[in-house]
Coordinates of N, CA, C and O in Angstrom, one line a residue:
X9 N -0.4 -5.8 -12.9 CA 0.3 -6.0 -11.7 C 0.7 -7.4 -11.5 O -0.1 -8.3 -11.7
X10 N 1.9 -7.5 -11.1 CA 2.4 -8.9 -10.7 C 2.4 -9.0 -9.2 O 2.0 -8.1 -8.5
X11 N 2.8 -10.1 -8.7 CA 2.8 -10.3 -7.3 C 1.7 -11.2 -6.9 O 0.9 -11.7 -7.7
X12 N 1.5 -11.4 -5.6 CA 0.5 -12.3 -5.0 C -0.8 -11.5 -4.9 O -1.1 -10.9 -3.9
X13 N -1.6 -11.5 -6.0 CA -2.8 -10.8 -6.1 C -3.8 -11.2 -5.0 O -4.5 -10.4 -4.4
X14 N -3.8 -12.5 -4.8 CA -4.8 -13.0 -3.8 C -4.5 -12.4 -2.4 O -5.4 -12.0 -1.7
X15 N -3.2 -12.4 -2.0 CA -2.8 -11.9 -0.7 C -3.1 -10.4 -0.6 O -3.6 -9.9 0.4
X16 N -2.8 -9.6 -1.7 CA -3.1 -8.2 -1.7 C -4.6 -7.9 -1.7 O -5.0 -7.0 -0.9
X17 N -5.3 -8.7 -2.4 CA -6.8 -8.5 -2.4 C -7.3 -8.8 -1.0 O -8.2 -8.1 -0.5
X18 N -6.8 -9.8 -0.4 CA -7.2 -10.1 1.0 C -7.0 -9.0 2.0 O -7.8 -8.6 2.8
X19 N -5.8 -8.4 1.8 CA -5.4 -7.2 2.7 C -6.4 -6.1 2.4 O -6.9 -5.4 3.4
X20 N -6.6 -5.8 1.2 CA -7.5 -4.6 0.8 C -8.9 -4.9 1.3 O -9.6 -4.0 1.9
X21 N -9.4 -6.1 1.2 CA -10.8 -6.4 1.6 C -10.8 -6.4 3.2 O -11.9 -5.9 3.7
X22 N -9.8 -6.8 3.8 CA -9.7 -6.7 5.3 C -9.8 -5.2 5.7 O -10.5 -4.8 6.6
X23 N -9.0 -4.4 5.0 CA -9.0 -2.9 5.4 C -10.4 -2.3 5.1 O -10.9 -1.5 5.9
X24 N -11.0 -2.7 4.0 CA -12.4 -2.3 3.7 C -13.4 -2.6 4.8 O -14.2 -1.8 5.3
X25 N -13.3 -3.9 5.3 CA -14.1 -4.3 6.4 C -13.9 -3.5 7.7 O -14.8 -3.2 8.4
X26 N -12.6 -3.2 7.9 CA -12.3 -2.4 9.1 C -12.8 -1.0 9.0 O -13.3 -0.5 9.9
X27 N -12.7 -0.5 7.8 CA -13.3 0.9 7.6 C -14.8 0.9 7.8 O -15.3 1.8 8.4
X28 N -15.5 -0.1 7.3 CA -16.9 -0.2 7.6 C -17.2 -0.3 9.1 O -18.1 0.3 9.6
X29 N -16.4 -1.0 9.8 CA -16.5 -1.1 11.2 C -16.2 0.2 11.9 O -16.9 0.6 12.9
X30 N -15.3 0.9 11.4 CA -14.9 2.3 12.0 C -16.1 3.2 11.8 O -16.5 4.0 12.7
X31 N -16.7 3.2 10.6 CA -17.9 4.0 10.4 C -19.0 3.7 11.4 O -19.7 4.6 11.9
X32 N -19.2 2.4 11.6 CA -20.2 2.0 12.6 C -19.9 2.5 14.0 O -20.7 3.0 14.7
X33 N -18.6 2.4 14.3 CA -18.1 2.9 15.6 C -18.4 4.4 15.8 O -18.9 4.9 16.8
X34 N -18.2 5.2 14.7 CA -18.4 6.6 14.7 C -19.9 6.9 14.9 O -20.4 7.7 15.7
X35 N -20.8 6.1 14.1 CA -22.2 6.3 14.2 C -22.7 6.0 15.6 O -23.7 6.6 16.1
X36 N -22.1 5.0 16.3 CA -22.5 4.6 17.6 C -21.8 5.4 18.7 O -22.0 5.2 19.9
X37 N -21.1 6.5 18.3 CA -20.4 7.4 19.3 C -19.5 6.6 20.2 O -19.5 6.8 21.5
X38 N -18.8 5.7 19.7 CA -17.8 4.9 20.5 C -16.7 5.7 21.0 O -16.5 6.9 20.5
X39 N -16.0 5.2 21.9 CA -14.8 5.9 22.5 C -13.8 6.3 21.5 O -13.4 5.5 20.6
X40 N -13.4 7.5 21.5 CA -12.4 8.1 20.5 C -11.1 7.3 20.4 O -10.7 7.1 19.3
X41 N -10.6 6.9 21.5 CA -9.3 6.1 21.4 C -9.5 4.8 20.8 O -8.7 4.3 20.0
X42 N -10.7 4.2 21.0 CA -10.9 2.9 20.3 C -11.0 3.1 18.8 O -10.5 2.3 18.0
X43 N -11.7 4.2 18.4 CA -11.8 4.5 16.9 C -10.4 4.8 16.4 O -10.0 4.2 15.3
X44 N -9.6 5.5 17.1 CA -8.2 5.8 16.7 C -7.4 4.5 16.5 O -6.7 4.4 15.5
X45 N -7.5 3.6 17.5 CA -6.8 2.4 17.4 C -7.2 1.6 16.1 O -6.3 1.0 15.5
X46 N -8.5 1.6 15.8 CA -8.9 0.8 14.6 C -8.4 1.5 13.4 O -8.1 0.8 12.4
X47 N -8.4 2.8 13.4 CA -7.8 3.6 12.2 C -6.3 3.2 12.0 O -5.9 3.0 10.9
X48 N -5.6 3.2 13.1 CA -4.2 2.8 13.0 C -4.0 1.4 12.5 O -3.1 1.1 11.7
X49 N -4.8 0.5 12.9 CA -4.8 -0.9 12.5 C -5.0 -1.0 11.0 O -4.4 -1.7 10.2
X50 N -6.0 -0.2 10.5 CA -6.4 -0.2 9.1 C -5.2 0.4 8.3 O -4.9 -0.1 7.2
X51 N -4.6 1.5 8.8 CA -3.5 2.1 8.1 C -2.3 1.1 8.0 O -1.6 1.0 6.9
X52 N -2.1 0.3 9.0 CA -1.0 -0.7 9.0 C -1.3 -1.8 7.9 O -0.4 -2.2 7.2
X53 N -2.5 -2.2 7.8 CA -2.9 -3.2 6.7 C -2.7 -2.5 5.3 O -2.1 -3.2 4.4
X54 N -3.1 -1.3 5.1 CA -2.9 -0.6 3.9 C -1.4 -0.4 3.5 O -1.0 -0.6 2.4
X55 N -0.6 -0.1 4.6 CA 0.9 0.0 4.4 C 1.4 -1.4 3.9 O 2.3 -1.4 3.0
X56 N 1.0 -2.5 4.5 CA 1.4 -3.8 4.1 C 1.1 -4.1 2.7 O 1.9 -4.6 1.9
X57 N -0.2 -3.8 2.3 CA -0.6 -4.0 0.9 C 0.3 -3.2 0.0 O 0.7 -3.7 -1.1
X58 N 0.5 -1.9 0.3 CA 1.4 -1.1 -0.5 C 2.8 -1.6 -0.6 O 3.4 -1.6 -1.7
X59 N 3.3 -2.1 0.4 CA 4.7 -2.7 0.4 C 4.7 -3.9 -0.5 O 5.7 -4.1 -1.3
X60 N 3.7 -4.7 -0.5 CA 3.6 -5.9 -1.4 C 3.6 -5.5 -2.8 O 4.2 -6.1 -3.7
X61 N 2.8 -4.4 -3.1 CA 2.7 -3.9 -4.5 C 4.1 -3.4 -5.0 O 4.5 -3.6 -6.1
X62 N 4.7 -2.6 -4.1 CA 6.0 -2.0 -4.4 C 7.0 -3.1 -4.7 O 7.8 -3.0 -5.6
X63 N 7.0 -4.1 -3.8 CA 7.9 -5.2 -4.0 C 7.7 -5.9 -5.3 O 8.7 -6.3 -6.0
X64 N 6.5 -6.1 -5.6 CA 6.2 -6.8 -6.9 C 6.7 -5.9 -8.1 O 7.2 -6.4 -9.1
X65 N 6.5 -4.6 -7.9 CA 7.0 -3.7 -9.0 C 8.5 -3.8 -9.1 O 9.1 -3.9 -10.2
X66 N 9.2 -3.8 -8.0 CA 10.7 -4.0 -8.0 C 11.1 -5.3 -8.6 O 12.0 -5.3 -9.5
X67 N 10.4 -6.4 -8.2 CA 10.8 -7.7 -8.7 C 10.5 -7.9 -10.2 O 11.1 -8.8 -10.8
X68 N 9.5 -7.2 -10.7 CA 9.1 -7.4 -12.1 C 9.5 -6.2 -13.0 O 10.4 -6.4 -13.8
X69 N 8.9 -5.1 -12.8 CA 9.0 -4.0 -13.8 C 10.4 -3.4 -13.7 O 11.0 -3.2 -14.8
X70 N 10.9 -3.2 -12.5 CA 12.3 -2.6 -12.4 C 13.3 -3.6 -12.9 O 14.3 -3.2 -13.6
X71 N 13.2 -4.8 -12.5 CA 14.1 -5.8 -12.9 C 14.2 -5.9 -14.4 O 15.2 -6.0 -15.0
X72 N 13.0 -5.9 -15.1 CA 12.9 -6.0 -16.5 C 13.6 -4.8 -17.2 O 14.3 -4.9 -18.2
X73 N 13.4 -3.6 -16.6 CA 14.1 -2.4 -17.1 C 15.6 -2.5 -17.1 O 16.3 -2.1 -18.0
X74 N 16.1 -3.1 -16.0 CA 17.5 -3.2 -15.9 C 18.1 -4.3 -16.8 O 19.2 -4.3 -17.2
X75 N 17.3 -5.3 -17.0 CA 17.7 -6.4 -17.9 C 17.7 -6.0 -19.3 O 18.5 -6.5 -20.1
X76 N 16.8 -5.1 -19.7 CA 16.7 -4.6 -21.1 C 18.0 -3.8 -21.5 O 18.3 -3.7 -22.7
X77 N 18.6 -3.2 -20.5 CA 19.8 -2.4 -20.8 C 19.5 -1.0 -21.3 O 20.4 -0.2 -21.5
X78 N 18.2 -0.6 -21.4 CA 17.9 0.8 -21.8 C 18.1 1.7 -20.6 O 17.4 1.7 -19.6
X79 N 19.0 2.7 -20.8 CA 19.3 3.6 -19.7 C 18.1 4.5 -19.4 O 17.8 4.8 -18.3
X80 N 17.4 4.9 -20.4 CA 16.2 5.7 -20.2 C 15.1 5.0 -19.4 O 14.5 5.6 -18.5
X81 N 14.9 3.8 -19.7 CA 13.9 3.0 -19.0 C 14.4 2.8 -17.5 O 13.6 2.9 -16.6
X82 N 15.7 2.5 -17.4 CA 16.2 2.3 -16.0 C 16.0 3.6 -15.2 O 15.6 3.5 -14.0
X83 N 16.4 4.7 -15.8 CA 16.2 6.0 -15.1 C 14.8 6.3 -14.7 O 14.5 6.7 -13.6
X84 N 13.9 6.0 -15.7 CA 12.5 6.2 -15.4 C 12.0 5.4 -14.2 O 11.3 5.9 -13.4
X85 N 12.4 4.1 -14.2 CA 11.9 3.2 -13.1 C 12.5 3.7 -11.7 O 11.8 3.6 -10.7
X86 N 13.8 4.1 -11.7 CA 14.4 4.6 -10.5 C 13.7 5.9 -10.1 O 13.5 6.1 -8.8
X87 N 13.3 6.8 -11.0 CA 12.5 8.0 -10.6 C 11.2 7.6 -10.0 O 10.7 8.3 -9.1
X88 N 10.5 6.6 -10.6 CA 9.2 6.2 -10.0 C 9.4 5.7 -8.6 O 8.6 6.1 -7.7
X89 N 10.4 4.9 -8.3 CA 10.7 4.5 -7.0 C 11.0 5.6 -6.0 O 10.5 5.7 -4.9
X90 N 11.8 6.6 -6.5 CA 12.1 7.8 -5.7 C 10.8 8.5 -5.4 O 10.7 8.9 -4.2
X91 N 9.9 8.7 -6.3 CA 8.7 9.5 -6.0 C 7.8 8.7 -5.0 O 7.3 9.3 -4.1
X92 N 7.8 7.4 -5.1 CA 7.0 6.6 -4.2 C 7.6 6.7 -2.8 O 6.9 7.0 -1.8
X93 N 8.9 6.6 -2.7 CA 9.6 6.7 -1.4 C 9.4 8.1 -0.8 O 9.2 8.3 0.4
X94 N 9.4 9.2 -1.6 CA 9.2 10.5 -1.1 C 7.8 10.6 -0.6 O 7.6 11.2 0.5
X95 N 6.8 10.1 -1.3 CA 5.4 10.1 -0.7 C 5.3 9.3 0.5 O 4.6 9.8 1.5
X96 N 5.9 8.2 0.6 CA 5.9 7.4 1.8 C 6.5 8.1 3.0 O 6.1 7.9 4.2
X97 N 7.5 8.9 2.8 CA 8.2 9.6 3.9 C 7.4 10.7 4.5 O 7.8 11.2 5.5
X98 N 6.4 11.2 3.8 CA 5.6 12.3 4.2 C 4.6 11.9 5.3 O 4.1 10.9 5.4

């Protein structure tokens, strides 16, 4: 993987910490809306990490495929991006 690994790792570790906190909130029978808010905050962090990874993929892997001139490789990379976008839209 290319991209800012340190920033992505920091985001993932933050999300992991938030998930641990959410588990504690559930164990403590905290207010449902508070738990939901924390879940949404964690989802936002994970979305940001995913965006960073996808951007790194576009800037490196996809760019290399188009620089190589191989139509098969270009088509493959575009299909990968299409599949990711389809999953994100669900």
